[in-house]
mmCIF file of C-alpha atoms in Angstrom:
data_model
loop_
_atom_site.group_PDB
_atom_site.id
_atom_site.type_symbol
_atom_site.label_atom_id
_atom_site.label_comp_id
_atom_site.label_asym_id
_atom_site.label_seq_id
_atom_site.Cartn_x
_atom_site.Cartn_y
_atom_site.Cartn_z
ATOM 1 C CA MET P 162 -146.942 -110.858 141.520
ATOM 2 C CA ALA P 163 -143.418 -109.400 141.345
ATOM 3 C CA THR P 164 -143.156 -110.124 137.628
ATOM 4 C CA SER P 165 -146.536 -108.469 137.021
ATOM 5 C CA LEU P 166 -145.418 -105.329 138.819
ATOM 6 C CA MET P 167 -142.148 -105.202 136.909
ATOM 7 C CA THR P 168 -143.827 -105.519 133.521
ATOM 8 C CA SER P 169 -146.792 -103.251 134.231
ATOM 9 C CA PRO P 170 -146.629 -99.728 132.730
ATOM 10 C CA ASP P 171 -148.786 -98.483 135.615
ATOM 11 C CA PHE P 172 -145.995 -98.727 138.176
ATOM 12 C CA ASP P 173 -142.929 -96.510 138.227
ATOM 13 C CA LEU P 174 -140.381 -98.645 140.084
ATOM 14 C CA THR P 175 -137.033 -97.457 141.334
ATOM 15 C CA GLU P 176 -133.882 -99.418 140.505
ATOM 16 C CA GLU P 177 -133.713 -100.607 144.112
ATOM 17 C CA ASP P 178 -137.324 -101.843 143.898
ATOM 18 C CA ARG P 179 -136.455 -103.778 140.755
ATOM 19 C CA ARG P 180 -133.398 -105.373 142.378
ATOM 20 C CA THR P 181 -135.481 -106.370 145.400
ATOM 21 C CA MET P 182 -138.128 -107.951 143.180
ATOM 22 C CA LEU P 183 -135.520 -109.761 141.097
ATOM 23 C CA ARG P 184 -134.029 -111.245 144.272
ATOM 24 C CA GLU P 185 -137.481 -112.417 145.337
ATOM 25 C CA ILE P 186 -138.132 -113.951 141.902
ATOM 26 C CA ASP P 187 -134.777 -115.745 142.100
ATOM 27 C CA ASN P 188 -135.549 -117.027 145.610
ATOM 28 C CA GLN P 189 -138.960 -118.302 144.539
ATOM 29 C CA ALA P 190 -137.535 -119.973 141.438
ATOM 30 C CA GLN P 191 -134.851 -121.685 143.530
ATOM 31 C CA TYR P 192 -137.463 -122.831 146.029
ATOM 32 C CA MET P 193 -139.637 -124.312 143.272
ATOM 33 C CA MET P 194 -136.624 -126.066 141.732
ATOM 34 C CA ASN P 195 -135.689 -127.527 145.119
ATOM 35 C CA LEU P 196 -139.263 -128.668 145.660
ATOM 36 C CA LEU P 197 -139.380 -130.313 142.228
ATOM 37 C CA ASN P 198 -136.081 -132.110 142.815
ATOM 38 C CA ASP P 199 -137.260 -133.300 146.247
ATOM 39 C CA LEU P 200 -140.538 -134.591 144.820
ATOM 40 C CA LEU P 201 -138.638 -136.451 142.092
ATOM 41 C CA ASP P 202 -136.369 -138.003 144.710
ATOM 42 C CA VAL P 203 -139.357 -139.194 146.743
ATOM 43 C CA SER P 204 -141.013 -140.571 143.605
ATOM 44 C CA HIS P 205 -137.871 -142.480 142.567
ATOM 45 C CA ILE P 206 -137.372 -143.954 146.025
ATOM 46 C CA GLU P 207 -141.006 -144.995 146.427
ATOM 47 C CA SER P 208 -141.186 -146.505 142.926
ATOM 48 C CA GLY P 209 -138.066 -148.602 143.427
ATOM 49 C CA SER P 210 -136.130 -146.816 140.671
ATOM 50 C CA PHE P 211 -133.766 -145.339 143.245
ATOM 51 C CA THR P 212 -130.196 -146.359 142.367
ATOM 52 C CA LEU P 213 -127.267 -146.518 144.771
ATOM 53 C CA LEU P 214 -123.647 -146.838 143.659
ATOM 54 C CA PRO P 215 -121.738 -147.495 146.899
ATOM 55 C CA VAL P 216 -117.952 -147.317 147.051
ATOM 56 C CA GLU P 217 -115.360 -147.127 149.816
ATOM 57 C CA ILE P 218 -115.013 -143.558 151.091
ATOM 58 C CA ASP P 219 -112.440 -142.061 153.432
ATOM 59 C CA LEU P 220 -114.860 -140.529 155.923
ATOM 60 C CA PRO P 221 -112.702 -137.746 157.449
ATOM 61 C CA SER P 222 -111.606 -136.490 154.014
ATOM 62 C CA PHE P 223 -115.183 -136.584 152.742
ATOM 63 C CA LEU P 224 -116.474 -134.654 155.748
ATOM 64 C CA ARG P 225 -113.739 -132.033 155.418
ATOM 65 C CA GLU P 226 -114.821 -131.281 151.851
ATOM 66 C CA VAL P 227 -118.484 -131.025 152.881
ATOM 67 C CA ALA P 228 -117.648 -128.842 155.895
ATOM 68 C CA ILE P 229 -115.538 -126.421 153.831
ATOM 69 C CA ARG P 230 -118.393 -125.931 151.373
ATOM 70 C CA HIS P 231 -120.963 -125.286 154.087
ATOM 71 C CA HIS P 232 -118.630 -123.100 156.121
ATOM 72 C CA ARG P 233 -118.478 -120.695 153.193
ATOM 73 C CA LEU P 234 -122.275 -120.626 153.026
ATOM 74 C CA ALA P 235 -122.584 -120.221 156.797
ATOM 75 C CA GLU P 236 -120.369 -117.143 156.715
ATOM 76 C CA ALA P 237 -123.336 -115.237 155.262
ATOM 77 C CA LYS P 238 -124.908 -115.557 158.737
ATOM 78 C CA ASN P 239 -121.571 -114.969 160.482
ATOM 79 C CA SER P 240 -121.740 -118.631 161.505
ATOM 80 C CA ALA P 241 -119.191 -121.421 161.212
ATOM 81 C CA VAL P 242 -119.119 -125.141 160.452
ATOM 82 C CA GLN P 243 -116.387 -126.975 162.331
ATOM 83 C CA LEU P 244 -115.183 -130.576 162.555
ATOM 84 C CA ASP P 245 -114.578 -132.271 165.879
ATOM 85 C CA ASN P 246 -113.258 -135.708 166.840
ATOM 86 C CA LEU P 247 -113.000 -137.140 163.313
ATOM 87 C CA VAL P 248 -111.916 -140.729 163.872
ATOM 88 C CA PRO P 249 -109.966 -142.183 160.905
ATOM 89 C CA GLY P 250 -111.986 -144.739 158.983
ATOM 90 C CA ARG P 251 -113.667 -145.682 155.736
ATOM 91 C CA VAL P 252 -117.357 -146.178 154.960
ATOM 92 C CA PHE P 253 -119.207 -148.022 152.198
ATOM 93 C CA ALA P 254 -121.783 -145.672 150.682
ATOM 94 C CA ASP P 255 -122.937 -143.850 147.588
ATOM 95 C CA PRO P 256 -120.924 -140.596 147.742
ATOM 96 C CA ILE P 257 -123.586 -138.503 146.013
ATOM 97 C CA ARG P 258 -126.312 -139.701 148.362
ATOM 98 C CA LEU P 259 -124.045 -139.443 151.412
ATOM 99 C CA ALA P 260 -123.359 -135.814 150.465
ATOM 100 C CA GLN P 261 -127.111 -135.264 150.021
ATOM 101 C CA VAL P 262 -127.809 -136.388 153.600
ATOM 102 C CA LEU P 263 -124.980 -134.286 155.025
ATOM 103 C CA ASP P 264 -125.984 -131.254 152.963
ATOM 104 C CA ASN P 265 -129.494 -131.465 154.356
ATOM 105 C CA LEU P 266 -128.454 -131.856 157.993
ATOM 106 C CA ILE P 267 -125.768 -129.178 157.915
ATOM 107 C CA SER P 268 -127.832 -126.647 155.942
ATOM 108 C CA ASN P 269 -130.722 -127.177 158.374
ATOM 109 C CA ALA P 270 -128.360 -126.637 161.306
ATOM 110 C CA VAL P 271 -127.228 -123.330 159.803
ATOM 111 C CA LYS P 272 -130.782 -122.382 158.862
ATOM 112 C CA TYR P 273 -132.270 -122.889 162.335
ATOM 113 C CA SER P 274 -129.332 -121.575 164.381
ATOM 114 C CA PRO P 275 -129.024 -117.863 165.146
ATOM 115 C CA PRO P 276 -126.353 -115.760 163.419
ATOM 116 C CA GLY P 277 -122.918 -116.228 164.953
ATOM 117 C CA SER P 278 -123.503 -119.896 165.763
ATOM 118 C CA THR P 279 -121.130 -122.830 165.399
ATOM 119 C CA ILE P 280 -122.336 -126.054 163.788
ATOM 120 C CA THR P 281 -120.220 -129.060 164.784
ATOM 121 C CA VAL P 282 -119.761 -132.246 162.767
ATOM 122 C CA ARG P 283 -118.225 -135.287 164.452
ATOM 123 C CA THR P 284 -117.943 -139.046 163.995
ATOM 124 C CA ARG P 285 -117.972 -142.068 166.249
ATOM 125 C CA ALA P 286 -117.036 -145.656 165.492
ATOM 126 C CA GLU P 287 -119.669 -148.296 166.276
ATOM 127 C CA LYS P 288 -119.670 -152.011 165.584
ATOM 128 C CA ARG P 289 -119.918 -152.463 161.795
ATOM 129 C CA MET P 290 -121.127 -148.867 161.447
ATOM 130 C CA TRP P 291 -119.986 -145.279 161.708
ATOM 131 C CA ARG P 292 -122.135 -142.659 163.390
ATOM 132 C CA VAL P 293 -122.028 -139.116 161.987
ATOM 133 C CA GLU P 294 -123.412 -136.278 164.112
ATOM 134 C CA VAL P 295 -124.369 -132.699 163.239
ATOM 135 C CA GLN P 296 -124.865 -130.499 166.302
ATOM 136 C CA ASP P 297 -126.510 -127.084 166.054
ATOM 137 C CA GLN P 298 -127.108 -124.162 168.410
ATOM 138 C CA GLY P 299 -130.723 -123.641 167.459
ATOM 139 C CA PRO P 300 -133.840 -123.524 169.631
ATOM 140 C CA GLY P 301 -134.042 -127.278 170.077
ATOM 141 C CA LEU P 302 -137.057 -129.452 169.401
ATOM 142 C CA THR P 303 -140.183 -130.070 171.407
ATOM 143 C CA ILE P 304 -141.285 -133.651 172.007
ATOM 144 C CA GLU P 305 -144.133 -133.044 169.566
ATOM 145 C CA ASP P 306 -141.757 -131.833 166.861
ATOM 146 C CA GLN P 307 -139.451 -134.801 167.369
ATOM 147 C CA GLY P 308 -142.381 -137.105 166.657
ATOM 148 C CA LEU P 309 -142.997 -135.350 163.327
ATOM 149 C CA LEU P 310 -139.428 -135.358 162.057
ATOM 150 C CA PHE P 311 -138.466 -137.376 158.973
ATOM 151 C CA LYS P 312 -142.055 -137.336 157.645
ATOM 152 C CA ASP P 313 -143.143 -135.741 154.353
ATOM 153 C CA PHE P 314 -144.053 -132.023 154.225
ATOM 154 C CA VAL P 315 -143.464 -131.417 157.922
ATOM 155 C CA ARG P 316 -143.722 -127.898 159.334
ATOM 156 C CA LEU P 317 -142.215 -127.601 162.792
ATOM 157 C CA SER P 318 -142.816 -124.978 165.468
ATOM 158 C CA ALA P 319 -139.256 -123.661 165.039
ATOM 159 C CA THR P 320 -138.672 -121.310 162.124
ATOM 160 C CA PRO P 321 -135.504 -120.435 160.169
ATOM 161 C CA THR P 322 -133.669 -117.514 161.744
ATOM 162 C CA ASN P 323 -133.054 -115.572 158.526
ATOM 163 C CA GLY P 324 -136.255 -116.223 156.572
ATOM 164 C CA GLU P 325 -134.855 -119.217 154.667
ATOM 165 C CA LYS P 326 -137.355 -121.402 152.836
ATOM 166 C CA SER P 327 -137.868 -125.149 153.228
ATOM 167 C CA THR P 328 -139.710 -127.702 151.093
ATOM 168 C CA GLY P 329 -140.560 -129.853 154.127
ATOM 169 C CA LEU P 330 -139.120 -132.924 152.403
ATOM 170 C CA GLY P 331 -135.400 -132.773 153.153
ATOM 171 C CA LEU P 332 -135.369 -134.841 156.333
ATOM 172 C CA ALA P 333 -137.850 -137.343 154.897
ATOM 173 C CA ILE P 334 -135.560 -137.892 151.913
ATOM 174 C CA ALA P 335 -132.518 -138.115 154.196
ATOM 175 C CA ARG P 336 -134.263 -140.866 156.164
ATOM 176 C CA ARG P 337 -135.064 -142.832 153.011
ATOM 177 C CA VAL P 338 -131.490 -142.483 151.718
ATOM 178 C CA VAL P 339 -129.903 -143.512 155.015
ATOM 179 C CA GLU P 340 -132.200 -146.516 155.397
ATOM 180 C CA ALA P 341 -131.625 -147.569 151.762
ATOM 181 C CA GLN P 342 -127.916 -147.792 152.591
ATOM 182 C CA GLY P 343 -128.537 -149.933 155.677
ATOM 183 C CA GLY P 344 -128.293 -147.188 158.291
ATOM 184 C CA THR P 345 -130.546 -145.404 160.750
ATOM 185 C CA ILE P 346 -131.166 -141.718 161.422
ATOM 186 C CA GLY P 347 -132.378 -139.839 164.476
ATOM 187 C CA VAL P 348 -132.112 -136.759 166.664
ATOM 188 C CA GLU P 349 -131.242 -135.915 170.249
ATOM 189 C CA SER P 350 -132.602 -132.630 171.511
ATOM 190 C CA GLU P 351 -133.777 -130.784 174.570
ATOM 191 C CA PHE P 352 -136.072 -127.859 173.848
ATOM 192 C CA GLY P 353 -134.159 -124.616 174.270
ATOM 193 C CA HIS P 354 -130.747 -126.278 174.028
ATOM 194 C CA GLY P 355 -130.128 -127.097 170.382
ATOM 195 C CA ALA P 356 -130.258 -130.434 168.590
ATOM 196 C CA THR P 357 -127.899 -133.137 167.382
ATOM 197 C CA PHE P 358 -128.990 -134.971 164.251
ATOM 198 C CA TRP P 359 -127.198 -138.244 163.603
ATOM 199 C CA PHE P 360 -127.135 -141.114 161.147
ATOM 200 C CA THR P 361 -125.193 -144.325 160.713
ATOM 201 C CA VAL P 362 -123.409 -145.636 157.649
ATOM 202 C CA LYS P 363 -121.742 -148.997 157.027
ATOM 203 C CA ASN P 364 -118.050 -149.538 157.605
ATOM 204 C CA ALA P 365 -115.992 -150.414 154.589
ATOM 205 C CA ARG P 366 -115.030 -154.096 154.691
ATOM 206 C CA ARG P 367 -111.502 -153.481 155.865
ATOM 207 C CA ASP P 368 -112.874 -151.613 158.904
ATOM 208 C CA ARG P 369 -115.546 -154.159 159.840
ATOM 209 C CA SER P 370 -114.950 -156.263 162.932
#
């Protein structure tokens, strides 16, 4: 509709109107591109053409790079992404797919937390695995919502705090990626008190007991 208005000779739009419509067109185009990429990911995973290239990764260094990137994005909402209790260790994972899972969990934490929030990323060593946690300061999840998480095209009762869009596939893809690498994913939440999303990833051989 925005493109029709901009190209129609029947409407005399101000420069501000045009900028607003261009922003909306850009947002919609980005949303459609994200949706297409998510659908392709699901298709590749379900068809068995999903490829993993695992290597040894220094987990604290990897998380620092991810956190710096998301902290810059979170500043737009006057929020922050911080690291807490990063235990030294190495994991065995596909770095691109590991970043994809973290990007989804951290961006969701920013998206559903109010402006001025702090999103915390931490790690914990478990036998043969590492657990990575992303804690937000959002509205928390109802029991009903928790039962719907990690499924395709889910729409939860909570809504993004700044009008951000979601394809409804991010967590479902994160689950598939984590499980394909031998881990598990879940959430701990009390409605009204935020949520902590977590997943596990294999230790590198030198760290395995």
